Tab-separated table of C-alpha atoms in Angstrom:
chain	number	residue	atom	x	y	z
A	17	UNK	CA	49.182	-35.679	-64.893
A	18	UNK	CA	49.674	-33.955	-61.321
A	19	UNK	CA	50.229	-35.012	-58.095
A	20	UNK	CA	47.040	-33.769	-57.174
A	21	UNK	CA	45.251	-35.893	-59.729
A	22	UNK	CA	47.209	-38.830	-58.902
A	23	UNK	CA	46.349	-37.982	-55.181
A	24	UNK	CA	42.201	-37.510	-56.072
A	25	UNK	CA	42.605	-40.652	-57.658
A	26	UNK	CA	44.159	-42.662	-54.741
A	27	UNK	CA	41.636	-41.281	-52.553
A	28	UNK	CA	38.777	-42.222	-54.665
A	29	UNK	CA	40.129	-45.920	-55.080
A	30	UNK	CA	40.675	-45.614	-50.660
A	31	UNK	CA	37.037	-44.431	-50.541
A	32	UNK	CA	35.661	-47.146	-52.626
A	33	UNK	CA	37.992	-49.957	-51.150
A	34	UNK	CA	36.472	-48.837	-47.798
A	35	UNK	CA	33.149	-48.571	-48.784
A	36	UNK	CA	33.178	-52.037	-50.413
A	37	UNK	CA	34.272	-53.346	-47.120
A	38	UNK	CA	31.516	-51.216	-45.078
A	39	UNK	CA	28.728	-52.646	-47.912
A	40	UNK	CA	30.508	-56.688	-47.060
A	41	UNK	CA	30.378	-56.485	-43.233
A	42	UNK	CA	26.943	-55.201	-43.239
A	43	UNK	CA	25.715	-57.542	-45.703
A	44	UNK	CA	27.435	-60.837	-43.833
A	45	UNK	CA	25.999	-59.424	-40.423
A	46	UNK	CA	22.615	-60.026	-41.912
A	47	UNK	CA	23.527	-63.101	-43.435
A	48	UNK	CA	25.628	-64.947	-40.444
A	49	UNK	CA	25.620	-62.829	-37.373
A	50	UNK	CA	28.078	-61.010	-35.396
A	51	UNK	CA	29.338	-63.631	-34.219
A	52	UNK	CA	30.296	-66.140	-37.164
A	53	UNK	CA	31.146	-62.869	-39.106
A	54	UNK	CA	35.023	-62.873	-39.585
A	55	UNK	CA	37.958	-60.692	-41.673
A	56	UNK	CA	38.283	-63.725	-43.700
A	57	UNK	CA	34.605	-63.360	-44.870
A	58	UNK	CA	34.935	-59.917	-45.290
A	59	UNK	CA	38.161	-59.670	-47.695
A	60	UNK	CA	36.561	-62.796	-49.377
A	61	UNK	CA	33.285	-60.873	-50.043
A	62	UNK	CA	35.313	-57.794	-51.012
A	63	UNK	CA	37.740	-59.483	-53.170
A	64	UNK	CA	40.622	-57.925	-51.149
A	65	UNK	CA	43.643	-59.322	-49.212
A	66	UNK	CA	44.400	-59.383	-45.244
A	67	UNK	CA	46.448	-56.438	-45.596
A	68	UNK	CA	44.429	-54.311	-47.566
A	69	UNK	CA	41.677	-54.480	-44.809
A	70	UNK	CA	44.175	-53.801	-42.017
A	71	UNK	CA	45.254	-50.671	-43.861
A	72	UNK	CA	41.420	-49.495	-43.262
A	73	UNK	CA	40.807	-51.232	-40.207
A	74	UNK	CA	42.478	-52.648	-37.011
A	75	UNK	CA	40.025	-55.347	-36.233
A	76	UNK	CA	36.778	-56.835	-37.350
A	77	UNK	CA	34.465	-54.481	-34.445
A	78	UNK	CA	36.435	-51.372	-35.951
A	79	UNK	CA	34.661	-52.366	-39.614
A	80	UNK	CA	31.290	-53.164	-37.314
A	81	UNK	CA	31.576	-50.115	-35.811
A	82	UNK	CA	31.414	-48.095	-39.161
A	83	UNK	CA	28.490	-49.993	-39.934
A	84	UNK	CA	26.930	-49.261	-36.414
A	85	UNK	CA	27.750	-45.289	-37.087
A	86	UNK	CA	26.532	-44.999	-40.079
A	87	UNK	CA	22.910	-46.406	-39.214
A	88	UNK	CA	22.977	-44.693	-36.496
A	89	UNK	CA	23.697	-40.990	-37.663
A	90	UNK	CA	21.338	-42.109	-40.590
A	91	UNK	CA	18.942	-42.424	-37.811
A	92	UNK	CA	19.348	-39.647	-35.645
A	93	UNK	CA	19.805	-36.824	-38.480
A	94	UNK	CA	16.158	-38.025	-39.640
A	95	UNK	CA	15.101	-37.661	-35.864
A	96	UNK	CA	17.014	-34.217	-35.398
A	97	UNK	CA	14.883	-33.322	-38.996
A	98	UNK	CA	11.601	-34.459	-37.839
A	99	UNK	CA	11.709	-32.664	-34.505
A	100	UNK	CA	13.254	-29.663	-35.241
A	101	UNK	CA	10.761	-27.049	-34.260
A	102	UNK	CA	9.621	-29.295	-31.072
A	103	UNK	CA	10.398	-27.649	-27.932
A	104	UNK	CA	12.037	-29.470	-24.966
A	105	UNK	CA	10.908	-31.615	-23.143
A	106	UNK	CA	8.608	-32.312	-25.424
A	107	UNK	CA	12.051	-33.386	-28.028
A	108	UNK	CA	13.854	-35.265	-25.085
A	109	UNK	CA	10.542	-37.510	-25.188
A	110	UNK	CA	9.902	-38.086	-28.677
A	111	UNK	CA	13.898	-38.192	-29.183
A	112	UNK	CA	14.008	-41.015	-26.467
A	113	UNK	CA	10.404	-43.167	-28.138
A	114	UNK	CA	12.521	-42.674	-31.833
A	115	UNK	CA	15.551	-44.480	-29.797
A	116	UNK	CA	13.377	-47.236	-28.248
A	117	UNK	CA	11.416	-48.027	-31.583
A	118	UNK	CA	14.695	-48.313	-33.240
A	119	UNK	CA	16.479	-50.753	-30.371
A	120	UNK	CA	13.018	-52.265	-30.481
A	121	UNK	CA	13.118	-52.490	-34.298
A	122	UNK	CA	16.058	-54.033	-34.844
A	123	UNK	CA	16.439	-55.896	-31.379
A	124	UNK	CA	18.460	-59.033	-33.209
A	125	UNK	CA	21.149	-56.876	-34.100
A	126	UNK	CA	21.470	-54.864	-30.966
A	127	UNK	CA	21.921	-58.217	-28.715
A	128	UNK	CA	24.662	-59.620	-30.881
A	129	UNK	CA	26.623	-56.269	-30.531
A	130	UNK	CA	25.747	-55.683	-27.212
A	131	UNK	CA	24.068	-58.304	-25.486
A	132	UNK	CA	25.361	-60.516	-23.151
A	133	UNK	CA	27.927	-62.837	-25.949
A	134	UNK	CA	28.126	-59.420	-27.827
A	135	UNK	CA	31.274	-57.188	-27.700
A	136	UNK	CA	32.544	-55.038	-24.914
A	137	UNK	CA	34.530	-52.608	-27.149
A	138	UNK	CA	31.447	-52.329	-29.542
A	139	UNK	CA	29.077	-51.325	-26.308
A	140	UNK	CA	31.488	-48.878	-25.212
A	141	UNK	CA	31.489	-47.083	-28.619
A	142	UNK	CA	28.122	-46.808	-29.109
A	143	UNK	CA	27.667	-46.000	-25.314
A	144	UNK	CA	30.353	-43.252	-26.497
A	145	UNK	CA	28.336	-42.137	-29.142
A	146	UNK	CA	24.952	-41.678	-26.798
A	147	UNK	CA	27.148	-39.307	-24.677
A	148	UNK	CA	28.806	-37.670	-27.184
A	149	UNK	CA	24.820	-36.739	-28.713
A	150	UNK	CA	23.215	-35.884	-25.255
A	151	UNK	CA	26.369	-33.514	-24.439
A	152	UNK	CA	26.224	-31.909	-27.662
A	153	UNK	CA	22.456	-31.345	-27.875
A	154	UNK	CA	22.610	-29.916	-24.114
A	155	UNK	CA	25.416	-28.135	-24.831
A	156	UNK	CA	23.417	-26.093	-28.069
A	157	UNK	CA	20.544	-25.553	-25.645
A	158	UNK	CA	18.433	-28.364	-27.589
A	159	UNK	CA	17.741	-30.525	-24.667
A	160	UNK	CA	17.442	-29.235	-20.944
A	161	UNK	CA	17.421	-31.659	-18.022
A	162	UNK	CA	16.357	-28.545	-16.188
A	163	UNK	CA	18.940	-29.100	-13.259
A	164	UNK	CA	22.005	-27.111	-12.680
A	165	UNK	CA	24.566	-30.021	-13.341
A	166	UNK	CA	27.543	-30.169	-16.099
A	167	UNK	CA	26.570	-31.197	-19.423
A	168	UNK	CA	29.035	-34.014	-19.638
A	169	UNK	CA	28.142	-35.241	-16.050
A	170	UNK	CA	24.328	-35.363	-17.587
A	171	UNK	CA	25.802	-36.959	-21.160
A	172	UNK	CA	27.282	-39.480	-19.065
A	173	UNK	CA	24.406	-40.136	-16.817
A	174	UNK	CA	21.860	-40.199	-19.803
A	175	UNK	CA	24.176	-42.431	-22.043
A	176	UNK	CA	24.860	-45.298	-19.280
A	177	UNK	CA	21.160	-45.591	-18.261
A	178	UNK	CA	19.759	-45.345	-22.209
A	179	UNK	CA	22.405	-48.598	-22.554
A	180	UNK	CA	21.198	-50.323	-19.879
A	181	UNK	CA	17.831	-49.796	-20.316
A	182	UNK	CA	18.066	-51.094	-23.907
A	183	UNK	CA	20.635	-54.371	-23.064
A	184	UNK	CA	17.828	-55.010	-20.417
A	185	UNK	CA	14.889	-54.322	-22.269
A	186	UNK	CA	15.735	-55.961	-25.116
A	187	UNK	CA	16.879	-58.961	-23.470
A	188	UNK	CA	14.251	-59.802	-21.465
A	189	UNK	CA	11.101	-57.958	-23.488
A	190	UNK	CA	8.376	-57.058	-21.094
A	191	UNK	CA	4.999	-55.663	-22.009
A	192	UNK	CA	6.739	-52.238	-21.989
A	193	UNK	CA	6.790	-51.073	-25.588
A	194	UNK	CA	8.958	-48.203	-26.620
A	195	UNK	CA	6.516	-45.298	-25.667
A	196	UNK	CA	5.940	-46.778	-22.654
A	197	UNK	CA	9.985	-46.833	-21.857
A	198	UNK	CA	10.453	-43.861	-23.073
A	199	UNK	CA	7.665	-42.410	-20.678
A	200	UNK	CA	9.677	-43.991	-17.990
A	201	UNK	CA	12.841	-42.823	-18.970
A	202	UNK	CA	11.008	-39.337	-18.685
A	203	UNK	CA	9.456	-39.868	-15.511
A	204	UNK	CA	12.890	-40.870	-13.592
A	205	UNK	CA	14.592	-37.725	-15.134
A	206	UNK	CA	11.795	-35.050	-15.058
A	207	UNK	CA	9.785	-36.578	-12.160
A	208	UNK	CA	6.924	-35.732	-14.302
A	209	UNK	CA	4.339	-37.338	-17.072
A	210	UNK	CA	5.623	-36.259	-20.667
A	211	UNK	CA	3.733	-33.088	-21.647
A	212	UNK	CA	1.033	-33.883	-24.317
């Protein structure tokens, strides 16, 4: 045996420790919430001690988080597939109804994470993560707010007023549904309807 069998191996067994404790957090999130979901129930459901689960994670919102991520890039690669050959605005748009229908979709889940008793450091991370998408699509020439400004002033701008819009939206549902937000989301930027 070599060390880098023995190393493949420990990495495998790391992988699937990891991934048992991704498939227990997102299971007890549907089961009890964000908020009654503890480490405790999460090494119990993975059949793991404390320490094991600190070696992977810091805290419970850092296992969350992974959950959070992976949705979400599940998500947005099936967006970035679907609208591929659509030109901007036009992709901004349909990008920003996609985002809407999926806050709107799975609106219990948002407001525990990032409602009002949700978690700060959770919000901030997935506010993150909107910037982090805006600046790169901007960046490749994808998306064009057609304004001479820095991409990450834009990212910044875009991700902070998508998160508000949703923690508000979602909080206090209107009778906008997510076209309709997304339309106004397209309106403040472009100062224009959507093109057909």
């Amino acid at each position: 045996m070599t060390v880098g069998t023995i190393l493949n191996r420990q990495e495998r067994r790391r992988q699937h420790t990891r991934e048992g404790i991704q498939q227990a957090t997102l299971a007890l999130l549907q089961e009890v919430g964000y908020a009654d979901l503890s480490v405790r129930a999460i090494t119990e459901r993975t059949d793991i001690g404390y320490g094991t689960f600190y070696v992977h994670y810091g805290d419970k919102d850092d296992a969350v988080w992974d959950v959070i991520y992976a949705l979400a890039e599940s998500e947005r690669r099936k967006t970035e597939a679907e609208l591929a050959d659509v030109p901007y605005p036009l992709k901004e748009y349909h990008s920003w109804v996609r985002m809407f229908a999926y806050a709107h979709q799975y609106r219990d889940g948002f407001m525990q994470f990032f409602g009002p008793q949700g978690s700060a450091v959770l919000t901030a991370r997935y506010q993150d993560y909107l910037m982090h998408i805006h600046e790169e699509n901007l960046r490749a020439g994808r998306y064009s707010a057609g304004i001479d400004l820095p991409p990450d002033f834009l990212a910044n701008f875009m991700a902070g007023g998508l998160m508000r819009l949703f923690q508000w939206w979602l909080a206090d549902p209107n009778a906008a549904d997510p076209e309709d937000m997304a339309r106004q989301l397209f309106r403040a930027i472009y100062r224009t309807e959507p093109p057909a």
